[in-house]
Coordinates of C-alpha atoms and ligand atoms in Angstrom, one line a residue:
X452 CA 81.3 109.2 73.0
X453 CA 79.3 108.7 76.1
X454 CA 81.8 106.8 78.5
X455 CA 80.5 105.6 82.0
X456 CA 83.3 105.0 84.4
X457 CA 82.5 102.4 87.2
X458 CA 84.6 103.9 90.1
X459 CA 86.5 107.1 90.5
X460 CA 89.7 105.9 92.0
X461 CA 92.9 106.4 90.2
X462 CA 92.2 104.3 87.2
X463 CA 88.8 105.3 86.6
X464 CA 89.9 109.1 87.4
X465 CA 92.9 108.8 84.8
X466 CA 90.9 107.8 82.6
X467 CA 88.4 110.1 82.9
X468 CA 91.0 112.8 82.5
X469 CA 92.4 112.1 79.8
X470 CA 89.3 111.4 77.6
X471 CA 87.6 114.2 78.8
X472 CA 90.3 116.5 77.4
X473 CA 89.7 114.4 74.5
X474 CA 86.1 115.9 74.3
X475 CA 84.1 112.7 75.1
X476 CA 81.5 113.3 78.1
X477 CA 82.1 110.5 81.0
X478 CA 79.9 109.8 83.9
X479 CA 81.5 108.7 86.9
X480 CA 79.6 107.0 89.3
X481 CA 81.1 105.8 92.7
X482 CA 79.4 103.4 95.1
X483 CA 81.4 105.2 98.5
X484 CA 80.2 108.8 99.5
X485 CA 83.7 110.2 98.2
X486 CA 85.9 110.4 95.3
X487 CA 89.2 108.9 94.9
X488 CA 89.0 105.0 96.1
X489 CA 91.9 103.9 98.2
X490 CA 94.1 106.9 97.8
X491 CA 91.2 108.7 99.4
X492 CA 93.0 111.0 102.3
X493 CA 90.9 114.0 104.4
X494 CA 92.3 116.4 106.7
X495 CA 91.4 115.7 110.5
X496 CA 93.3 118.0 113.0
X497 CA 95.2 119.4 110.6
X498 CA 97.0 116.2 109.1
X499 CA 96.5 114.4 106.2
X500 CA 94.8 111.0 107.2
X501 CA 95.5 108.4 105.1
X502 CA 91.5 106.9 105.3
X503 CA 92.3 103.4 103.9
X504 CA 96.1 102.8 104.6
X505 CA 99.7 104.1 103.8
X506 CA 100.2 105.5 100.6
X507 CA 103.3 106.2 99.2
X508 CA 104.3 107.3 95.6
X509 CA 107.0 105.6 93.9
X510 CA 108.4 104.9 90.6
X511 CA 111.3 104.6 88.5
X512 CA 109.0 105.9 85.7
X513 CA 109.8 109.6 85.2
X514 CA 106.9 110.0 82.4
X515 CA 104.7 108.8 85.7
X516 CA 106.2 111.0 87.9
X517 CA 105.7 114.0 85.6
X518 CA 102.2 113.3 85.0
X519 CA 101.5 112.6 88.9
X520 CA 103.6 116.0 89.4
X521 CA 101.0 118.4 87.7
X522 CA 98.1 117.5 90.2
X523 CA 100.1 118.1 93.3
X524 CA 103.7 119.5 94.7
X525 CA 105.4 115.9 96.3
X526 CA 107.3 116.3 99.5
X527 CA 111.5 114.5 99.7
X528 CA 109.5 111.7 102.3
X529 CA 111.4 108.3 102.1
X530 CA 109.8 105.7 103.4
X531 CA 111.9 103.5 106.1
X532 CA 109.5 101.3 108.0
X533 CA 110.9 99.6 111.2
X534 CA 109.2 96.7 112.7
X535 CA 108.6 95.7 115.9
X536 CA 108.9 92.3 117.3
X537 CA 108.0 91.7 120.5
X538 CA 109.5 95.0 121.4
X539 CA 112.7 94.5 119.5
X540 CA 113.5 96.9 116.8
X541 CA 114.7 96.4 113.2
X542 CA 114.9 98.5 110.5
X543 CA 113.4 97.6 107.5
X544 CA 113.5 96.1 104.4
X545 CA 116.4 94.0 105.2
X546 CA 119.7 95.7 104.7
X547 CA 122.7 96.2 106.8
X548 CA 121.3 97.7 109.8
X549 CA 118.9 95.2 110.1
X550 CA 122.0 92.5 109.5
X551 CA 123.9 94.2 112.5
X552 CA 121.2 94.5 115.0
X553 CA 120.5 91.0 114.4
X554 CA 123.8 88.8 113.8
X555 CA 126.4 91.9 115.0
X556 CA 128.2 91.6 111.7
X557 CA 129.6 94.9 110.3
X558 CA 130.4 94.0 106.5
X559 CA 128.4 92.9 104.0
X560 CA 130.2 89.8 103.4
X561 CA 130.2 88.9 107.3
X562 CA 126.0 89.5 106.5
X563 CA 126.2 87.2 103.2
X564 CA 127.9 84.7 105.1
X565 CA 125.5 84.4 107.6
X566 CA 122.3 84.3 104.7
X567 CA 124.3 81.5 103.0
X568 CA 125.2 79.7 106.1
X569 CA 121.4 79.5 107.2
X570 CA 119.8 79.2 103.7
X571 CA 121.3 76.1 103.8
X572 CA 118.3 74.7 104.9
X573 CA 117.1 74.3 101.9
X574 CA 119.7 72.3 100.6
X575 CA 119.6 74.2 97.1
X576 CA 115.8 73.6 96.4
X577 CA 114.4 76.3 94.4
X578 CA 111.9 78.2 96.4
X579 CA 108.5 77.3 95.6
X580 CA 106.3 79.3 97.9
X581 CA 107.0 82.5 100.3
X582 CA 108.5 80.6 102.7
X583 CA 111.1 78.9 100.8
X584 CA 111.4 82.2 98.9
X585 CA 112.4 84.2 102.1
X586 CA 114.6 81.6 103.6
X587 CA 116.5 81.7 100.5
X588 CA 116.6 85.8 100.3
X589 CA 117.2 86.3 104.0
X590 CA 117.9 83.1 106.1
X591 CA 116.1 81.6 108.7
X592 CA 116.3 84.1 111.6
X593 CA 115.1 87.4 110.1
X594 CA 112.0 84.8 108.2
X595 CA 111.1 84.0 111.9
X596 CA 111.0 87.1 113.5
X597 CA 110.3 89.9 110.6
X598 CA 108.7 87.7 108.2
X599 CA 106.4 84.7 108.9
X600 CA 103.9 86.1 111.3
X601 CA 103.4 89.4 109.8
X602 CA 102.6 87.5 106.6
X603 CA 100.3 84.8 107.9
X604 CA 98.6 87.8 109.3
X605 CA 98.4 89.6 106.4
X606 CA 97.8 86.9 104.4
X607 CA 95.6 84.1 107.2
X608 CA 97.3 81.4 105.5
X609 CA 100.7 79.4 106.1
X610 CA 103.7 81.4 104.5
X611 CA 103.9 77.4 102.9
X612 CA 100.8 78.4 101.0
X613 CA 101.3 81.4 99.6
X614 CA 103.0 82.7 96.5
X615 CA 107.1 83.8 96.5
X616 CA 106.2 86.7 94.3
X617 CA 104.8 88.6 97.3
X618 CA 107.9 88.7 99.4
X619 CA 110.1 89.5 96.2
X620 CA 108.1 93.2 96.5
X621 CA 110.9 94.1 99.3
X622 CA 114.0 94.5 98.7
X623 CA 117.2 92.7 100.6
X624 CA 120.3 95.2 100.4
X625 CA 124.0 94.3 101.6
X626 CA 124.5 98.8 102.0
X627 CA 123.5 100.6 105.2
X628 CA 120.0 101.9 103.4
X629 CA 116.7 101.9 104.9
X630 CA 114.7 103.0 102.0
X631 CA 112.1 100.4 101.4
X632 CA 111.8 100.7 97.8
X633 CA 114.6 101.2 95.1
X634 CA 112.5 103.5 93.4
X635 CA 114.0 106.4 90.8
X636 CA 111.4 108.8 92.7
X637 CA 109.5 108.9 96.0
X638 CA 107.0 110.9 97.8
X639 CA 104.1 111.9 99.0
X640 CA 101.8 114.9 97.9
X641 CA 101.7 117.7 100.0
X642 CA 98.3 118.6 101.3
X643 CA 97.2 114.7 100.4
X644 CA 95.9 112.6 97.4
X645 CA 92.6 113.6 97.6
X646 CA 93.2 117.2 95.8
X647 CA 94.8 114.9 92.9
X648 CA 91.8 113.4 92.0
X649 CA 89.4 116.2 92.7
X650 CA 91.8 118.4 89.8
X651 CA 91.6 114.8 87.4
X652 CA 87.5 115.1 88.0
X653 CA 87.1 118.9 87.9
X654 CA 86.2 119.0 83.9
X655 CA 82.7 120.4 82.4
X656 CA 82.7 117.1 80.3
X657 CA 83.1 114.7 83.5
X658 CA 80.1 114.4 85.7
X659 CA 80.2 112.9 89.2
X660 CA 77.4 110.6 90.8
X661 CA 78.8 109.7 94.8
X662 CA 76.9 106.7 96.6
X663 CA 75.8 105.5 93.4
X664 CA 76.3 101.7 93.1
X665 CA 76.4 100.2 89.2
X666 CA 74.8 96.7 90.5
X667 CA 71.7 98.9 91.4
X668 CA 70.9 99.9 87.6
X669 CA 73.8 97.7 85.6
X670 CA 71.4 97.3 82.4
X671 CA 70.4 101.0 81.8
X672 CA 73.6 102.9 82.8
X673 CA 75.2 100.5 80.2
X674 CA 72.8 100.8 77.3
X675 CA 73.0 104.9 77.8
X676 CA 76.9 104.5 77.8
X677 CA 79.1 104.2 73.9
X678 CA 81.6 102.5 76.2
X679 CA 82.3 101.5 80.0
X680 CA 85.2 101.6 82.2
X681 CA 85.1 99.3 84.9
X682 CA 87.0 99.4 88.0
X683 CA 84.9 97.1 90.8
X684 CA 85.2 93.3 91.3
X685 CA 85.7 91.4 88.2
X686 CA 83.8 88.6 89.4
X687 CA 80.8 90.3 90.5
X688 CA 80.9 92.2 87.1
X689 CA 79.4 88.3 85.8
X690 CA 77.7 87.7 88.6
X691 CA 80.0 85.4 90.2
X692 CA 79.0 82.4 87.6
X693 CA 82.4 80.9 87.9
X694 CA 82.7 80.7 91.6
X695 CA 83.9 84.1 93.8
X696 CA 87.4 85.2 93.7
X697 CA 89.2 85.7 96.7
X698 CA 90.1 89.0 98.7
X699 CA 92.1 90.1 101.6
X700 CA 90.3 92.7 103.7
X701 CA 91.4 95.6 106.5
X702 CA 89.7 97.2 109.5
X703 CA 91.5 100.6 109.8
X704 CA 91.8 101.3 113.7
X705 CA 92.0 105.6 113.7
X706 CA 92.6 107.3 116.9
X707 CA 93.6 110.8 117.4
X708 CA 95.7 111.1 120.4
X709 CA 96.8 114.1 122.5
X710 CA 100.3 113.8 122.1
X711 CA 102.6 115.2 119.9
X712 CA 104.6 112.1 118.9
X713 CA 103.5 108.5 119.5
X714 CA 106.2 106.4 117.8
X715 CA 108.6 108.4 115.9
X716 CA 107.9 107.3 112.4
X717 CA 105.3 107.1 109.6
X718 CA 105.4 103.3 109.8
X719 CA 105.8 100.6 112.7
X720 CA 105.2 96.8 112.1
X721 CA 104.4 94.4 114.0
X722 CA 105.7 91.3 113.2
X723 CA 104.9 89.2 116.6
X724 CA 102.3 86.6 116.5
X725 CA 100.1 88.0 119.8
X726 CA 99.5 92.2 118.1
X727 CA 96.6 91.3 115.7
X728 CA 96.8 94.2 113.9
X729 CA 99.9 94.2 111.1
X730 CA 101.2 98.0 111.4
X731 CA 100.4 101.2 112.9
X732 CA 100.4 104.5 111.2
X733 CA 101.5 107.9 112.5
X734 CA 100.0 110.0 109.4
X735 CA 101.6 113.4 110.7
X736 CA 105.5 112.0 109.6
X737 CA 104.5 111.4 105.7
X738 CA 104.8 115.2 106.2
X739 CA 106.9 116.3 108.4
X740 CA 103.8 117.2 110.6
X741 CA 104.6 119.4 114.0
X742 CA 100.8 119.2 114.8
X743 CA 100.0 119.5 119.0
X744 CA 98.3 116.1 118.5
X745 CA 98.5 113.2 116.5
X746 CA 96.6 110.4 114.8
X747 CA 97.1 106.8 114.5
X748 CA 95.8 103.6 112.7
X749 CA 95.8 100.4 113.4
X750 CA 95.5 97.8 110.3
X751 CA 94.0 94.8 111.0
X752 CA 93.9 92.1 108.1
X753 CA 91.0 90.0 107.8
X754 CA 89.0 87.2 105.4
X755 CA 86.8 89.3 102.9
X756 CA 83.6 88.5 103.1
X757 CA 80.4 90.0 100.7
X758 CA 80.0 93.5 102.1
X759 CA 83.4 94.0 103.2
X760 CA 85.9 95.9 101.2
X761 CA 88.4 93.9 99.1
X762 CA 91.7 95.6 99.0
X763 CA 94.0 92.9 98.3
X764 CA 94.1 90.2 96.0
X765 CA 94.5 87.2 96.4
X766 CA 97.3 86.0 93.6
X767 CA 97.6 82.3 94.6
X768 CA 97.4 79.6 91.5
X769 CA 93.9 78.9 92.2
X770 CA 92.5 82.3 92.5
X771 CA 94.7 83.1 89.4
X772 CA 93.4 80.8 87.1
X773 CA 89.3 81.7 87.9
X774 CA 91.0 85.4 87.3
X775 CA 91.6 83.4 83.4
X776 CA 88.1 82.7 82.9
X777 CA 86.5 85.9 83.9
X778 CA 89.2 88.0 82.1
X779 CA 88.4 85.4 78.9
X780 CA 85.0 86.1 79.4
X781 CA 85.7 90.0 79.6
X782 CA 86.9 89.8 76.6
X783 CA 84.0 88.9 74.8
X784 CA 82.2 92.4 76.2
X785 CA 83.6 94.9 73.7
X786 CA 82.2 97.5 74.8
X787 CA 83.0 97.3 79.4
X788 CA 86.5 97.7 79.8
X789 CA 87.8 96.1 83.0
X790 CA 90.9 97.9 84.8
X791 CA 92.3 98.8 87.9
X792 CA 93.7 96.6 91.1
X793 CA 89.7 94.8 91.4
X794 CA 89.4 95.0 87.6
X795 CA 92.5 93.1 86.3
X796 CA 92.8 91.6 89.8
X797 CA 96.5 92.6 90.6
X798 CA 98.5 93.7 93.3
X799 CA 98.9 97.1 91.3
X800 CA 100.9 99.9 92.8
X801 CA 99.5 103.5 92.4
X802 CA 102.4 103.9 90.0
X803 CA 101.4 100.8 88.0
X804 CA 97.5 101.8 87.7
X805 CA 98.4 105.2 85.9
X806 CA 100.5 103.7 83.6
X807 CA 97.7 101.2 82.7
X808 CA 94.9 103.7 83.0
X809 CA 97.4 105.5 80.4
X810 CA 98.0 102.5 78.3
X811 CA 94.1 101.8 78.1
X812 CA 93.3 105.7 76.9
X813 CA 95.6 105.3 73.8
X814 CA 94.2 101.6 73.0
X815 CA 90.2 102.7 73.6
X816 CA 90.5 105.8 72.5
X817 CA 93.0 106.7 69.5
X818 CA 91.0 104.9 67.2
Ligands
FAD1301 P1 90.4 101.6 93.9 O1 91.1 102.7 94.5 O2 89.9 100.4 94.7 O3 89.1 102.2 93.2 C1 88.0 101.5 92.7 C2 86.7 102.3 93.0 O4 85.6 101.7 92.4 C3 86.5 102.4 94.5 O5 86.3 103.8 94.9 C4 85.2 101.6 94.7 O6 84.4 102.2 95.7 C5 84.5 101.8 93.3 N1 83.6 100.8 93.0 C6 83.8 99.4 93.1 N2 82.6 98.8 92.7 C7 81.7 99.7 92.4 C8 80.4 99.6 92.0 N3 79.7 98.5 91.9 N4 79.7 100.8 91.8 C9 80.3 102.0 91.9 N5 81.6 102.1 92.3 C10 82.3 101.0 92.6 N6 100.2 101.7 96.2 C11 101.3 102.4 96.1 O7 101.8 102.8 95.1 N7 102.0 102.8 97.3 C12 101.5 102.4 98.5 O8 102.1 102.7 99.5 C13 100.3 101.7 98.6 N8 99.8 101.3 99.8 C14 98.6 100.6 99.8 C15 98.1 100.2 101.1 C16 96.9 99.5 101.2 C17 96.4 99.2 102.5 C18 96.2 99.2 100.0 C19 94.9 98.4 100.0 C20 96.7 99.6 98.7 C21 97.9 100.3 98.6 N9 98.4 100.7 97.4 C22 99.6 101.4 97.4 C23 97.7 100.4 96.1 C24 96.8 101.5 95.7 O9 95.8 101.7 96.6 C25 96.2 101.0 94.3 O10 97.2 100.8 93.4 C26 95.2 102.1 93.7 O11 94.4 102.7 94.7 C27 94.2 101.3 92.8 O12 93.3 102.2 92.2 P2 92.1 101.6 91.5 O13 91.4 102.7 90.8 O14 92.4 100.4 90.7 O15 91.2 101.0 92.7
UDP1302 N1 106.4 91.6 104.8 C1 106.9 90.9 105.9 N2 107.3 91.7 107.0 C2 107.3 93.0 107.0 C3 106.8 93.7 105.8 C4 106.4 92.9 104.7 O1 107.0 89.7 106.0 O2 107.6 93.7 108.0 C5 106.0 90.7 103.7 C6 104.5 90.4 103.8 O3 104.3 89.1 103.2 C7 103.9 91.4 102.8 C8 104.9 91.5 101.7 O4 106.2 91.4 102.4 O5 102.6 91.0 102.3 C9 104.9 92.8 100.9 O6 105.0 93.9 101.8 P1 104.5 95.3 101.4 O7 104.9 96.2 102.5 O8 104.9 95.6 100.0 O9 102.9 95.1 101.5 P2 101.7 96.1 101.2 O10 102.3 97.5 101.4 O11 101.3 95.9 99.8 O12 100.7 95.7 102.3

């Protein structure tokens, strides 16, 4: 077959892989001037920059982790975020260090006591939104100075508003462990993600067209194409005829700096009201980095807006159920296959998209 893929991130890049060595020819084309979509990192001053935020590989999958494992050699990094509040440190996600800086208990069930004694705000309501949800997880002081205005920042909307499934993502441990996820397997590849997707792409059936937007020519790129794999927006895919979805946006901050060490860690957020910007990023720790200088990124969230990148979802009932219609509606297209985090419009993980891109080979294409 002829198969056009709409975006050579990880999803459309799996996918290409895979049916390329399957013998099918596959165009690529990709509206930015570079391959790989959000994982995209490039080498400036000798570090990996991580070009549209932190990336960091985890799973509990170990079919995901083999497969990842043959495009690149993964480093032993952890991820262990701290945040900063108003110049207070915690670590992060919540666990027993966190507990002791904050209350001065030592035990875990001096720390439960203290969750239990302030969830009792809630007077045994079942959480319905992320605020509720956190309180009960966490209590009320850690919501108020690690929680609530890094999310309404993240988020621009009232931690009231939003959905409890997003805070759920972290975990809350009663051990002495600052690993933020309680993944099997963890790291990040060594020499960056970008060399992943250039060895997915580097195939003589797979052809690669850079700054090439599908809007621009939507009719004949799908009437050459047997099949289509798309990976942008699904609402603009149908023109929006439902009403537009919404999207969080970022502005990525980069500054290189001529010091060796700016703050000691991969991660820092910020989880004051007055910062605007929800974390910075020292890219040189994801490896170990004992570069002369350094470079930094703030993350700044914002409303999307058309023109704007959208790299978050928003997963709230309302924009949930237009998701409904358009993926309905997708459904009638046999031959355009919607995927990825803009295609299905989820809050996928990197680990998450390869096992869909995976899934979606075998459906499409042992038939
Ligand atoms: P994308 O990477 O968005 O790729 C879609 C591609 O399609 C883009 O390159 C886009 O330019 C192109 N495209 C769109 N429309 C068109 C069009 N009309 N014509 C041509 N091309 C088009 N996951 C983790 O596992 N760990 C993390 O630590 C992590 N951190 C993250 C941090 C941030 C700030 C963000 C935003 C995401 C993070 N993720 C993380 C999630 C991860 O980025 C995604 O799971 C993954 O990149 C999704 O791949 P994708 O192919 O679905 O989408
Ligand atoms: N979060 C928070 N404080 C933090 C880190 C995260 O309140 O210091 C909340 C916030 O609502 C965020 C969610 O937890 O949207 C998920 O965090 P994660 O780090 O998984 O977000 P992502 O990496 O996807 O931006």
């Amino acid at each position: 077959m002829n198969i056009l893929i709409v975006g050579s991130g990880l999803f459309g890049s799996v996918f290409a892989y895979e049916a390329a060595k399957k013998g099918h020819q596959i165009k690529v084309i990709e509206k930015r001037n570079h391959i790989a979509g959000n994982i995209y990192t490039k080498e400036v001053e000798n570090i990996q920059m991580h070009q549209y935020g932190a990336h960091i590989f985890h799973t509990s999958n170990k079919e995901i982790w083999d497969y990842i494992n043959q495009f690149a050699e993964f480093n032993r990094y952890t991820n262990s975020p701290v945040a900063n509040y108003n110049g207070e440190i915690y670590n992060l996600p919540f666990n027993m260090n966190t507990f002791n800086k904050l209350w001065g208990v030592v035990t875990p069930a001096e720390a439960q006591a203290k969750i239990d004694e302030q969830k009792a705000v809630l007077n045994g309501k079942k959480p319905e939104n992320l605020e509720e949800q956190a309180i009960s997880l966490v209590g009320t002081d850690i919501y108020r100075k690690l929680i609530k205005d890094y999310t309404e920042k993240q988020w621009g909307r009232p931690c009231t508003e939003l959905p409890a499934f997003i805070i759920k993502r972290l975990p809350v441990r009663l051990t002495y462990d600052n690993n933020y996820f309680n993944d099997k397997y963890q790291g990040i590849p060594i020499g960056g993600y970008t060399q992943i997707i250039e060895k997915m792409l580097d195939h003589e059936n797979i052809e690669v067209h850079l700054s090439t937007d599908f809007f621009e020519n939507k009719e004949s790129l799908e009437e050459e194409a047997d099949k289509v794999i798309y990976t942008g927006m699904i609402d603009q895919y149908f023109n929006y005829e439902f009403g537009r979805l919404e999207y969080r946006s970022l502005r990525f901050e980069h500054e290189i700096l001529d010091i060796q060490n700016y703050q000691g860690n991969a991660v820092v957020n910020y989880t004051d009201a007055q910062n605007k910007f929800t974390r910075i990023i020292e890219h040189k720790h994801f490896e170990f980095g004992e570069q002369e200088k350094t470079i930094i990124t703030k993350e700044y969230p914002s409303d999307w807006k058309p023109g704007d990148e959208p790299y978050y979802p928003v997963n709230d009932k309302t924009n949930n159920d237009l998701f409904k219609r358009y993926y309905k509606k997708s459904k009638e297209k046999k031959k355009v296959i919607f995927g990825g985090r803009l295609g299905m419009y989820k809050y996928y993980d990197m680990h998450m998209v390869i096992h869909e891109a995976l899934t979606c080979v075998q459906k499409e294409l042992s038939k």
